[in-house]
Amino acid sequence: MNIRMKILNFFLIAGVCFLFSGCHSVEKTESQKKETASPSSDERYNDEQEGITGPGTETVSYGLYEMNGKLLDTSNIGHKDGKKYKKVLSFSHYVSVKGNYSLIILSDFQAIPFKADNKKYSESYTFEMNENTVRKIKLEFEIPHNHSELSLLIIPEAEFQLETKNLDIISGLQEIFTLRYVQNTPNSNQKDYLHPLQTTDELTGEEAFLTSHPQGSEILYKVKSNKKAFLQVFNPHNRPLDYAIIAFSGNKQVKFNKQTVSYISVKKGSTNIYEVNIPQVREKENYQIVLFPSPYKTGKIEEGINNRSYSTLRTLIEP
């Protein structure tokens, strides 16, 4: 089973209500009319969990399905129709305020173009959810024949720029909803592992934390273009872990230290510190680093690890 459920925080700021941001126009678009106030009548794609999700629970749940309604697990992306994969993403937004989400699909941690709801091919798809609604999004995409892992990322309010130091709001935007599908095939990609500036058993204890000083524990709310920052990666497990690292500006994948995908390894119970080159921007942009533990790995020992991601608190880059 690979249904994911999250209990969410929501906030009221300066008269603007949002789940991770903004109240939107009450006028529905054609795509919004596909939403329902209760689970879809097409029960083939049903990510509901009785007694856990549903109206009034302040939860989001999501799962990926074959067109015939079979729920996909984490070891196989499933059936291919010719050169293309056709799937359905079920997304349940049982929250009492509207929400805005951006979907991104990664092959071996690099964004690929896809079609959603029969729109044009794009590397991201943004959709709105009204209060207590469910949506079934039809997806179509191609994957390179030698790929080893597919990931779906759903970013809440990807373009919302934080102008506050309210930690409740900032932490509410930290997590990226993630589905990962690891193939039972060896990965042939060349992996050059980054070397840390240092390793310690102290610091914040956050799995992924971006700060302005190597030994710092101060949150990096804002930063100027081309400045240096420092990424702390904490491995809380009792064995060494590898991670794939990527970065996003809003709903667009950007390079992390001049690489689209980087790899690191962290000893058990330790924190590695890496220098980060903040990208140059012409106007304010969000910046968030995402880590995927145990990339390309399968097996019982990886359960609960290879199906998720960790992300830094969102940082605002200023020109």
CSV table of N, CA, C and O in Angstrom, one decimal, residues 45 63-70 72 76-81 84-90 105 115-117 136-141 143 150 152 181:
chain,number,residue,atom,x,y,z
A,45,TYR,N,-10.5,4.8,-7.5
A,45,TYR,CA,-9.4,5.6,-7.0
A,45,TYR,C,-9.8,6.2,-5.7
A,45,TYR,O,-10.2,7.3,-5.6
A,63,GLY,N,-2.7,9.1,-3.2
A,63,GLY,CA,-2.2,7.8,-3.7
A,63,GLY,C,-2.2,7.8,-5.2
A,63,GLY,O,-2.9,8.6,-5.9
A,64,LEU,N,-1.4,6.9,-5.8
A,64,LEU,CA,-1.2,6.8,-7.2
A,64,LEU,C,-1.8,5.4,-7.7
A,64,LEU,O,-1.5,4.4,-7.1
A,65,TYR,N,-2.6,5.5,-8.7
A,65,TYR,CA,-3.3,4.3,-9.2
A,65,TYR,C,-3.1,4.0,-10.7
A,65,TYR,O,-2.9,4.9,-11.5
A,66,GLU,N,-3.3,2.7,-11.0
A,66,GLU,CA,-3.4,2.4,-12.4
A,66,GLU,C,-4.8,2.9,-12.9
A,66,GLU,O,-5.7,3.2,-12.1
A,67,MET,N,-5.0,2.9,-14.2
A,67,MET,CA,-6.3,3.4,-14.7
A,67,MET,C,-7.4,2.5,-14.3
A,67,MET,O,-8.6,2.9,-14.2
A,68,ASN,N,-7.1,1.2,-14.1
A,68,ASN,CA,-8.1,0.2,-13.7
A,68,ASN,C,-8.4,0.2,-12.2
A,68,ASN,O,-9.2,-0.5,-11.7
A,69,GLY,N,-7.7,1.2,-11.4
A,69,GLY,CA,-8.0,1.3,-10.0
A,69,GLY,C,-7.1,0.6,-9.1
A,69,GLY,O,-7.2,0.7,-7.9
A,70,LYS,N,-6.1,-0.1,-9.6
A,70,LYS,CA,-5.1,-0.8,-8.7
A,70,LYS,C,-4.2,0.2,-8.1
A,70,LYS,O,-3.6,1.0,-8.8
A,72,LEU,N,-0.8,1.5,-6.6
A,72,LEU,CA,0.6,1.2,-6.8
A,72,LEU,C,1.4,1.1,-5.5
A,72,LEU,O,1.2,2.0,-4.7
A,76,ASN,N,7.2,-0.7,-7.7
A,76,ASN,CA,6.9,-0.8,-9.1
A,76,ASN,C,6.0,0.3,-9.6
A,76,ASN,O,4.9,0.5,-9.0
A,77,ILE,N,6.4,1.0,-10.7
A,77,ILE,CA,5.5,2.0,-11.2
A,77,ILE,C,4.4,1.4,-12.1
A,77,ILE,O,3.5,2.1,-12.5
A,78,GLY,N,4.5,0.1,-12.3
A,78,GLY,CA,3.3,-0.6,-12.9
A,78,GLY,C,3.3,-0.6,-14.4
A,78,GLY,O,4.3,-0.5,-15.1
A,79,HIS,N,2.1,-0.6,-15.0
A,79,HIS,CA,1.8,-0.9,-16.4
A,79,HIS,C,2.2,0.3,-17.3
A,79,HIS,O,2.0,1.4,-16.9
A,80,LYS,N,2.8,0.0,-18.4
A,80,LYS,CA,3.1,1.0,-19.4
A,80,LYS,C,2.2,0.7,-20.7
A,80,LYS,O,2.1,-0.4,-21.2
A,81,ASP,N,1.7,1.8,-21.2
A,81,ASP,CA,0.8,1.7,-22.4
A,81,ASP,C,1.7,2.2,-23.6
A,81,ASP,O,1.8,3.4,-23.9
A,84,LYS,N,4.2,5.1,-23.1
A,84,LYS,CA,3.7,6.1,-22.1
A,84,LYS,C,3.2,5.4,-20.9
A,84,LYS,O,2.6,4.3,-21.0
A,85,TYR,N,3.3,6.0,-19.7
A,85,TYR,CA,2.6,5.6,-18.5
A,85,TYR,C,1.4,6.4,-18.3
A,85,TYR,O,1.4,7.7,-18.5
A,86,LYS,N,0.3,5.8,-18.0
A,86,LYS,CA,-1.0,6.5,-17.7
A,86,LYS,C,-1.5,6.1,-16.3
A,86,LYS,O,-1.7,4.9,-16.1
A,87,LYS,N,-1.5,7.1,-15.4
A,87,LYS,CA,-1.9,6.8,-14.0
A,87,LYS,C,-2.9,7.8,-13.6
A,87,LYS,O,-3.2,8.8,-14.3
A,88,VAL,N,-3.4,7.6,-12.4
A,88,VAL,CA,-4.4,8.5,-11.8
A,88,VAL,C,-3.9,8.9,-10.4
A,88,VAL,O,-3.6,8.0,-9.5
A,89,LEU,N,-3.7,10.2,-10.1
A,89,LEU,CA,-3.4,10.6,-8.7
A,89,LEU,C,-4.7,11.0,-8.0
A,89,LEU,O,-5.4,11.9,-8.5
A,90,SER,N,-4.9,10.3,-6.9
A,90,SER,CA,-6.1,10.7,-6.1
A,90,SER,C,-5.6,11.6,-5.0
A,90,SER,O,-4.6,11.3,-4.3
A,105,ILE,N,6.9,15.7,-11.4
A,105,ILE,CA,7.3,14.3,-11.5
A,105,ILE,C,8.8,14.2,-11.8
A,105,ILE,O,9.3,14.9,-12.7
A,115,LYS,N,1.7,15.2,-18.7
A,115,LYS,CA,0.4,15.8,-19.0
A,115,LYS,C,-0.5,15.5,-17.7
A,115,LYS,O,-0.4,14.4,-17.2
A,116,ALA,N,-1.2,16.5,-17.3
A,116,ALA,CA,-2.2,16.3,-16.2
A,116,ALA,C,-3.5,16.8,-16.6
A,116,ALA,O,-3.6,18.0,-17.1
A,117,ASP,N,-4.6,16.1,-16.4
A,117,ASP,CA,-5.9,16.5,-16.7
A,117,ASP,C,-6.0,16.9,-18.2
A,117,ASP,O,-6.7,17.8,-18.6
A,136,LYS,N,-9.4,13.7,-8.7
A,136,LYS,CA,-8.7,12.6,-9.4
A,136,LYS,C,-8.0,13.2,-10.6
A,136,LYS,O,-8.7,13.7,-11.5
A,137,ILE,N,-6.7,13.2,-10.6
A,137,ILE,CA,-5.9,13.8,-11.7
A,137,ILE,C,-5.3,12.8,-12.6
A,137,ILE,O,-4.5,11.9,-12.1
A,138,LYS,N,-5.7,12.8,-13.9
A,138,LYS,CA,-5.2,11.8,-14.8
A,138,LYS,C,-3.8,12.3,-15.3
A,138,LYS,O,-3.6,13.4,-15.7
A,139,LEU,N,-2.8,11.4,-15.3
A,139,LEU,CA,-1.5,11.7,-15.6
A,139,LEU,C,-1.0,10.9,-16.8
A,139,LEU,O,-1.4,9.7,-17.0
A,140,GLU,N,-0.1,11.5,-17.6
A,140,GLU,CA,0.5,10.7,-18.8
A,140,GLU,C,1.9,11.2,-18.9
A,140,GLU,O,2.2,12.4,-18.9
A,141,PHE,N,2.9,10.3,-19.0
A,141,PHE,CA,4.3,10.7,-19.0
A,141,PHE,C,5.1,9.5,-19.6
A,141,PHE,O,4.7,8.4,-19.6
A,143,ILE,N,9.1,7.8,-19.4
A,143,ILE,CA,10.3,7.7,-18.5
A,143,ILE,C,11.4,7.1,-19.4
A,143,ILE,O,11.2,6.1,-20.1
A,150,LEU,N,11.1,6.7,-9.8
A,150,LEU,CA,10.2,7.7,-10.1
A,150,LEU,C,9.7,8.3,-8.8
A,150,LEU,O,9.3,7.6,-7.9
A,152,LEU,N,6.9,11.5,-7.3
A,152,LEU,CA,5.9,12.5,-7.4
A,152,LEU,C,6.0,13.4,-6.2
A,152,LEU,O,5.9,12.9,-5.1
A,181,TYR,N,8.7,5.6,-6.2
A,181,TYR,CA,8.6,4.2,-6.8
A,181,TYR,C,9.9,3.8,-7.3
A,181,TYR,O,10.4,4.3,-8.3
